[in-house]
Short mmCIF file of C-alpha atoms in Angstrom, two decimals:
data_model
loop_
_atom_site.label_atom_id
_atom_site.label_comp_id
_atom_site.label_asym_id
_atom_site.label_seq_id
_atom_site.Cartn_x
_atom_site.Cartn_y
_atom_site.Cartn_z
CA MET A 1 0.05 -0.24 -0.25
CA SER A 2 1.84 3.68 -0.94
CA TYR A 3 0.38 6.99 0.40
CA PRO A 4 0.44 10.29 -0.69
CA LYS A 5 3.78 12.36 -0.16
CA SER A 6 2.55 14.71 2.61
CA ARG A 7 2.13 11.44 4.35
CA TRP A 8 5.60 10.60 4.66
CA VAL A 9 5.86 14.14 5.62
CA ILE A 10 3.69 14.17 8.41
CA GLY A 11 5.47 11.13 9.13
CA ALA A 12 8.66 12.69 9.42
CA LEU A 13 7.46 16.04 11.38
CA LEU A 14 6.12 13.78 13.93
CA SER A 15 9.29 12.00 14.64
CA VAL A 16 11.20 15.71 14.80
CA VAL A 17 8.37 17.28 17.16
CA ILE A 18 8.07 14.09 19.74
CA ALA A 19 11.62 12.53 19.56
CA GLY A 20 13.75 13.83 21.97
CA SER A 21 16.97 12.91 23.47
CA VAL A 22 18.04 9.48 23.83
CA LEU A 23 17.92 8.79 27.86
CA VAL A 24 21.29 7.85 29.32
CA ALA A 25 20.21 5.79 32.26
CA GLY A 26 21.97 7.03 35.16
CA SER A 27 20.38 5.54 38.67
CA VAL A 28 22.20 2.90 40.21
CA LEU A 29 19.80 -0.56 39.53
CA VAL A 30 19.14 -2.68 42.26
CA ALA A 31 18.64 -5.96 40.76
CA GLY A 32 15.12 -7.53 41.22
CA ALA A 33 14.00 -4.49 42.81
CA VAL A 34 13.50 -0.67 42.65
CA ALA A 35 17.02 1.68 42.08
CA LEU A 36 15.13 5.55 44.22
CA GLU A 37 18.40 7.01 44.28
CA ARG A 38 18.21 10.97 43.06
CA ARG A 39 21.30 11.51 40.95
CA SER A 40 23.98 13.34 42.62
CA ASP A 41 26.64 13.78 39.49
CA GLN A 42 24.85 14.86 36.61
CA GLY A 43 27.65 15.15 34.31
CA GLY A 44 26.64 11.86 31.82
CA ALA A 45 22.63 12.89 31.97
CA SER A 46 21.08 14.60 28.86
CA PRO A 47 19.63 18.27 28.78
CA GLN A 48 16.35 17.17 29.51
CA GLU A 49 16.98 15.03 32.54
CA ARG A 50 19.57 18.07 33.86
CA GLN A 51 16.04 19.87 33.79
CA CYS A 52 14.20 17.54 34.72
CA ALA A 53 16.71 17.49 38.13
CA GLU A 54 16.66 21.20 38.44
CA ARG A 55 13.29 20.99 38.93
CA GLY A 56 13.13 18.22 41.88
CA TRP A 57 12.34 15.08 39.71
CA ARG A 58 13.95 12.02 40.37
CA PRO A 59 14.78 9.18 38.60
CA ALA A 60 14.20 5.69 39.29
CA VAL A 61 15.54 2.51 37.43
CA VAL A 62 12.69 -0.60 37.90
CA ASP A 63 14.42 -4.35 37.03
CA VAL A 64 12.02 -6.00 35.02
CA SER A 65 13.00 -9.70 34.38
CA GLY A 66 16.52 -8.52 33.98
CA THR A 67 15.73 -5.27 31.82
CA PRO A 68 16.27 -2.00 33.35
CA ARG A 69 13.13 0.14 32.97
CA ASP A 70 13.50 3.78 33.34
CA VAL A 71 11.08 6.47 35.44
CA GLN A 72 11.30 9.77 36.46
CA TRP A 73 8.97 10.93 39.45
CA LYS A 74 7.57 13.85 41.70
CA GLY A 75 5.20 14.28 44.10
CA PRO A 76 4.23 16.64 46.68
CA ASP A 77 6.11 18.05 49.49
CA ARG A 78 4.00 16.18 52.21
CA SER A 79 0.99 13.93 51.20
CA TRP A 80 -0.32 12.76 48.06
CA SER A 81 -3.54 13.81 48.57
CA LYS A 82 -5.00 13.09 45.15
CA GLY A 83 -3.21 9.50 44.46
CA ALA A 84 -0.30 9.13 41.42
CA ILE A 85 -0.60 9.42 37.70
CA ILE A 86 1.17 6.96 35.49
CA VAL A 87 2.05 9.09 32.30
CA MET A 88 3.50 6.76 29.12
CA HIS A 89 4.59 9.21 26.22
CA GLY A 90 3.93 8.74 22.54
CA GLY A 91 5.45 6.91 20.07
CA GLY A 92 9.20 7.97 19.47
CA GLY A 93 9.27 10.05 22.56
CA GLU A 94 11.00 9.62 25.80
CA HIS A 95 9.85 10.05 29.62
CA VAL A 96 11.85 13.59 30.03
CA GLN A 97 9.70 15.42 27.87
CA TRP A 98 6.84 15.44 30.45
CA CYS A 99 9.47 17.27 32.65
CA GLY A 100 12.21 19.18 31.10
CA SER A 101 11.15 19.70 27.63
CA ASN A 102 10.09 23.42 27.16
CA PHE A 103 10.12 23.60 23.40
CA GLY A 104 7.21 23.47 21.01
CA SER A 105 4.72 20.63 21.68
CA ALA A 106 6.37 19.27 24.71
CA ALA A 107 6.07 22.59 26.69
CA ALA A 108 2.51 21.54 27.14
CA GLN A 109 3.38 18.31 28.67
CA VAL A 110 5.56 19.57 31.03
CA ARG A 111 3.03 21.92 32.09
CA PHE A 112 0.66 18.93 32.90
CA SER A 113 2.94 17.72 34.60
CA GLU A 114 3.58 20.33 36.76
CA LEU A 115 0.33 21.19 37.50
CA ALA A 116 -0.77 17.95 38.69
CA VAL A 117 2.05 18.01 41.48
CA GLU A 118 0.73 21.27 42.59
CA GLU A 119 -2.87 19.94 42.88
CA GLY A 120 -1.72 17.12 44.84
CA PHE A 121 -0.88 14.38 42.25
CA ALA A 122 2.37 12.50 42.29
CA VAL A 123 3.34 12.23 38.93
CA PHE A 124 5.40 8.99 37.49
CA LEU A 125 6.91 9.22 34.00
CA LEU A 126 7.48 5.89 32.46
CA ASN A 127 9.61 5.51 29.21
CA SER A 128 9.19 2.42 26.73
CA SER A 129 11.70 0.23 25.56
CA SER A 130 13.58 0.04 21.97
CA GLU A 131 12.89 -3.80 21.90
CA VAL A 132 9.11 -4.09 20.48
CA SER A 133 8.46 -6.34 17.68
CA ASP A 134 5.63 -7.18 15.59
CA ASN A 135 4.44 -10.71 15.09
CA GLN A 136 6.67 -10.98 11.98
CA GLY A 137 9.73 -10.31 14.25
CA ARG A 138 10.69 -7.12 12.57
CA ILE A 139 11.60 -4.26 15.37
CA CYS A 140 9.14 -1.26 15.54
CA GLY A 141 11.37 1.11 17.49
CA LYS A 142 10.26 3.39 20.38
CA ILE A 143 6.76 2.62 20.96
CA TRP A 144 4.84 0.78 23.89
CA ASP A 145 3.94 -3.27 23.50
CA ASP A 146 0.24 -1.77 23.23
CA GLU A 147 -1.24 -4.32 21.06
CA VAL A 148 -1.96 -8.32 21.69
CA ARG A 149 0.49 -10.33 19.98
CA ASP A 150 1.87 -13.88 19.97
CA ARG A 151 4.41 -13.42 22.27
CA PRO A 152 4.77 -12.03 25.95
CA ASN A 153 4.10 -8.06 26.60
CA LEU A 154 6.92 -6.12 27.23
CA ASP A 155 5.51 -3.28 28.91
CA LEU A 156 2.54 -5.07 31.48
CA PRO A 157 4.97 -6.62 33.67
CA PHE A 158 6.46 -2.89 33.76
CA ILE A 159 3.50 -1.10 34.47
CA GLU A 160 2.50 -3.41 37.07
CA GLN A 161 5.48 -3.42 39.21
CA VAL A 162 5.40 0.05 38.86
CA MET A 163 1.84 0.15 40.76
CA GLN A 164 2.41 -2.84 43.11
CA GLN A 165 5.74 -1.89 44.49
CA VAL A 166 7.44 1.66 42.98
CA ILE A 167 4.50 3.93 44.21
CA PRO A 168 3.22 2.01 47.53
CA SER A 169 7.26 2.55 48.56
CA LEU A 170 7.34 5.92 47.70
CA ARG A 171 3.69 7.06 48.97
CA PRO A 172 4.11 8.84 52.41
CA ALA A 173 1.33 8.54 55.03
CA ASP A 174 -2.04 9.77 54.80
CA SER A 175 -2.07 9.84 51.04
CA GLU A 176 -4.51 8.95 48.57
CA ASP A 177 -3.88 5.53 47.37
CA ALA A 178 -5.88 6.03 43.69
CA ILE A 179 -3.75 5.37 40.82
CA TYR A 180 -4.89 7.43 37.07
CA LEU A 181 -3.10 6.19 33.89
CA THR A 182 -2.71 8.99 30.98
CA GLY A 183 -0.81 8.52 27.43
CA LEU A 184 -0.51 9.75 24.65
CA SER A 185 -0.92 8.29 21.10
CA SER A 186 1.10 5.00 21.48
CA GLY A 187 1.19 5.67 25.10
CA GLY A 188 -2.67 6.36 25.21
CA TYR A 189 -2.98 2.66 23.46
CA MET A 190 -0.71 1.53 26.13
CA ALA A 191 -3.01 3.13 28.63
CA VAL A 192 -6.26 1.32 27.30
CA ARG A 193 -4.11 -2.08 27.31
CA ALA A 194 -2.86 -1.83 30.74
CA ALA A 195 -6.14 -0.07 32.29
CA THR A 196 -7.74 -3.35 31.10
CA HIS A 197 -5.31 -5.60 32.18
CA LEU A 198 -4.70 -4.27 35.47
CA ASN A 199 -8.32 -3.22 36.27
CA THR A 200 -8.13 -3.91 39.81
CA LEU A 201 -5.12 -1.55 40.43
CA VAL A 202 -6.28 1.51 38.43
CA THR A 203 -8.79 4.25 39.40
CA ALA A 204 -9.54 6.13 36.08
CA PHE A 205 -8.00 6.34 32.65
CA ALA A 206 -7.47 9.18 30.06
CA PRO A 207 -5.92 8.41 27.04
CA VAL A 208 -4.81 11.19 24.62
CA SER A 209 -5.05 10.98 20.75
CA SER A 210 -5.57 7.13 20.62
CA GLY A 211 -7.65 4.15 20.02
CA ASP A 212 -8.34 0.49 20.54
CA PRO A 213 -5.26 -2.05 21.41
CA TYR A 214 -7.21 -4.56 20.62
CA GLY A 215 -8.29 -3.80 17.31
CA TRP A 216 -5.25 -2.48 15.57
CA HIS A 217 -1.65 -3.77 14.63
CA ARG A 218 1.41 -2.76 13.24
CA ARG A 219 3.87 -3.75 10.42
CA CYS A 220 7.01 -2.90 11.38
CA GLU A 221 8.51 -2.56 7.86
CA PRO A 222 11.18 0.09 7.10
CA GLY A 223 10.24 2.70 4.39
CA LEU A 224 6.81 2.43 4.89
CA THR A 225 6.78 6.32 6.35
CA ALA A 226 9.41 8.35 6.56
CA ARG A 227 9.66 8.30 10.81
CA ILE A 228 13.07 8.58 12.57
CA LYS A 229 13.01 6.22 15.62
CA VAL A 230 9.58 4.20 14.88
CA GLU A 231 9.87 1.87 11.97
CA GLY A 232 6.03 0.95 10.39
CA ALA A 233 2.55 2.14 10.33
CA GLY A 234 -0.64 1.18 12.76
CA TYR A 235 -3.71 -0.59 10.52
CA ASP A 236 -7.27 -1.33 11.52
CA ASN A 237 -8.04 -4.69 12.14
CA GLU A 238 -11.33 -4.42 10.34
CA THR A 239 -10.71 -1.92 7.62
CA GLY A 240 -7.05 -2.87 6.96
CA LYS A 241 -6.65 0.76 6.92
CA HIS A 242 -3.98 2.56 7.91
CA ILE A 243 -5.28 4.82 10.99
CA ILE A 244 -4.16 8.19 9.84
CA GLU A 245 -7.03 7.75 6.78
CA ARG A 246 -10.46 9.09 7.04
CA ASN A 247 -12.69 6.70 9.02
CA SER A 248 -10.21 4.05 8.92
CA CYS A 249 -11.54 2.12 12.01
CA LEU A 250 -14.85 2.90 10.86
CA SER A 251 -16.86 -0.57 11.10
CA GLN A 252 -20.41 -1.38 11.83
CA SER A 253 -18.63 -4.97 13.84
CA TYR A 254 -15.56 -6.09 15.21
CA PRO A 255 -14.97 -9.90 14.75
CA ASN A 256 -11.27 -9.69 14.18
CA GLU A 257 -11.36 -7.67 17.72
CA ALA A 258 -8.24 -9.52 19.87
CA ARG A 259 -9.98 -11.11 22.90
CA TRP A 260 -9.36 -8.17 25.92
CA ASP A 261 -7.27 -8.96 29.07
CA ASP A 262 -9.33 -8.80 32.08
CA GLY A 263 -8.57 -8.23 35.35
CA GLN A 264 -11.47 -9.28 37.09
CA ALA A 265 -11.96 -6.06 39.06
CA PRO A 266 -15.60 -6.53 40.61
CA THR A 267 -16.14 -2.42 39.57
CA LYS A 268 -14.06 -1.04 36.19
CA PRO A 269 -12.35 2.04 36.15
CA THR A 270 -13.89 4.98 34.47
CA PHE A 271 -12.51 6.36 31.07
CA ARG A 272 -12.62 9.50 29.59
CA LEU A 273 -10.76 10.21 26.27
CA PHE A 274 -9.35 13.37 25.32
CA HIS A 275 -8.77 14.38 21.52
CA HIS A 276 -9.51 16.25 18.62
CA GLU A 277 -11.85 16.23 15.84
CA MET A 278 -8.89 16.84 13.20
CA ASP A 279 -6.10 14.68 13.83
CA GLY A 280 -4.16 13.98 10.94
CA ILE A 281 -2.40 10.82 12.95
CA ASN A 282 -5.13 8.67 14.62
CA ASP A 283 -8.38 9.41 12.74
CA VAL A 284 -11.03 10.51 14.98
CA SER A 285 -13.05 7.41 14.26
CA CYS A 286 -10.20 5.55 16.03
CA ALA A 287 -11.06 7.60 19.19
CA ASP A 288 -14.83 6.71 18.81
CA LYS A 289 -14.34 2.91 18.18
CA VAL A 290 -12.15 2.60 21.46
CA ALA A 291 -15.29 4.29 23.58
CA ARG A 292 -17.70 1.75 21.85
CA GLN A 293 -15.16 -1.09 22.89
CA LEU A 294 -14.71 0.25 26.13
CA ARG A 295 -18.42 0.53 27.08
CA SER A 296 -19.47 -2.70 25.61
CA HIS A 297 -16.99 -4.43 27.93
CA GLY A 298 -18.52 -2.43 30.89
CA TYR A 299 -16.30 0.45 31.54
CA PRO A 300 -18.17 3.45 32.39
CA GLY A 301 -17.29 6.55 30.23
CA GLU A 302 -17.58 10.31 30.40
CA PRO A 303 -18.59 12.09 27.46
CA ASP A 304 -15.12 12.83 25.25
CA PHE A 305 -13.33 15.96 25.81
CA LEU A 306 -13.35 16.84 21.90
CA LEU A 307 -11.52 19.47 20.18
CA ARG A 308 -12.80 20.94 17.22
CA GLY A 309 -12.10 23.37 13.86
CA GLY A 310 -9.29 23.78 11.56
CA ARG A 311 -7.60 21.13 9.35
CA ARG A 312 -6.50 17.49 9.72
CA SER A 313 -2.59 18.06 10.97
CA LEU A 314 0.01 16.52 12.73
CA ALA A 315 -1.06 19.63 15.46
CA ASN A 316 -3.92 18.24 16.38
CA HIS A 317 -2.66 14.85 17.29
CA LEU A 318 -0.22 16.18 20.07
CA TRP A 319 -1.26 16.77 23.83
CA GLN A 320 -2.62 20.60 24.48
CA ASP A 321 -2.98 22.70 26.96
CA GLU A 322 -6.78 22.49 26.55
CA TYR A 323 -6.75 18.60 28.04
CA ASN A 324 -4.75 19.76 30.98
CA ARG A 325 -7.28 20.85 33.61
CA PRO A 326 -9.76 18.93 32.47
CA ILE A 327 -7.96 15.71 32.98
CA LEU A 328 -6.64 16.39 36.25
CA ASP A 329 -10.40 17.36 37.45
CA PHE A 330 -11.57 14.39 35.80
CA PHE A 331 -9.02 12.31 37.84
CA THR A 332 -10.27 14.32 41.02
CA SER A 333 -13.65 14.02 40.25
CA SER A 334 -12.77 9.80 40.46
CA LEU A 335 -12.37 9.71 44.08
CA ASP A 336 -15.53 10.67 44.46
CA ARG A 337 -17.77 7.68 43.11
#
């Protein structure tokens, strides 16, 4: 399948805007546990890591079956009165773009993280690996392992360990124990996958610019797009269309949907989707699909937060300042349910 040159340009721009400095791990790794030591020597850190440290963010390395996984976290000075938020970046991105990037679209992400801490949330920024492969074994690049594949998932154990071990070990006394998930693009797909797989541990979740992780697949062939840090492209299981195409996820039924994970929560967490009707990377039909599927699987949802206007573009796919306050208000309101 070939695509117009304009789509190749969109792919290249997405990589340039989202992709950031490569993270240089600097925390101490403790085998089988979590290293939570603040870095004392910033000499080997990237500029974004140094900015994060200067703003009070602390690095951690989580050992997941012998593989080190990176986290940055920050909480209020005293108790976490509103719980903890786990944030997952977009494809081609880095977790430090939520605490130490002040350029372009990443600035809105940093403002979200800092506002969340000011409001009484602790924030945990998780970094994806570069080891995800598709079902043909081709490496996909810097993305989350969000879809259902014919092998063990690489990221669900990481997220579960952050929920079950890291957050409880750091949570001050008299803190709220709620845990929320949000993520952008690939991180939003992963937020849905984690919230359904680990639904006993999640209070609420707010995917941004994303869709149905059980109803799509990637073909990680080099050259399908011009992206720098991500190989291949994503396709809807029903239509076979690339998700950047109009109505790419529009279908009356879903016979090719993968079996959904279910953590067997007696009461499933609430969700709210955040996206733009003129998203030029993840068509609005893909957000509509996941909302429909979540509700059909028993997840209560609030009406989408939908931005309108303009032309279809990459810019409308990215995290917007307009999402910041409504996401935090949504998480706060879930405490009263």
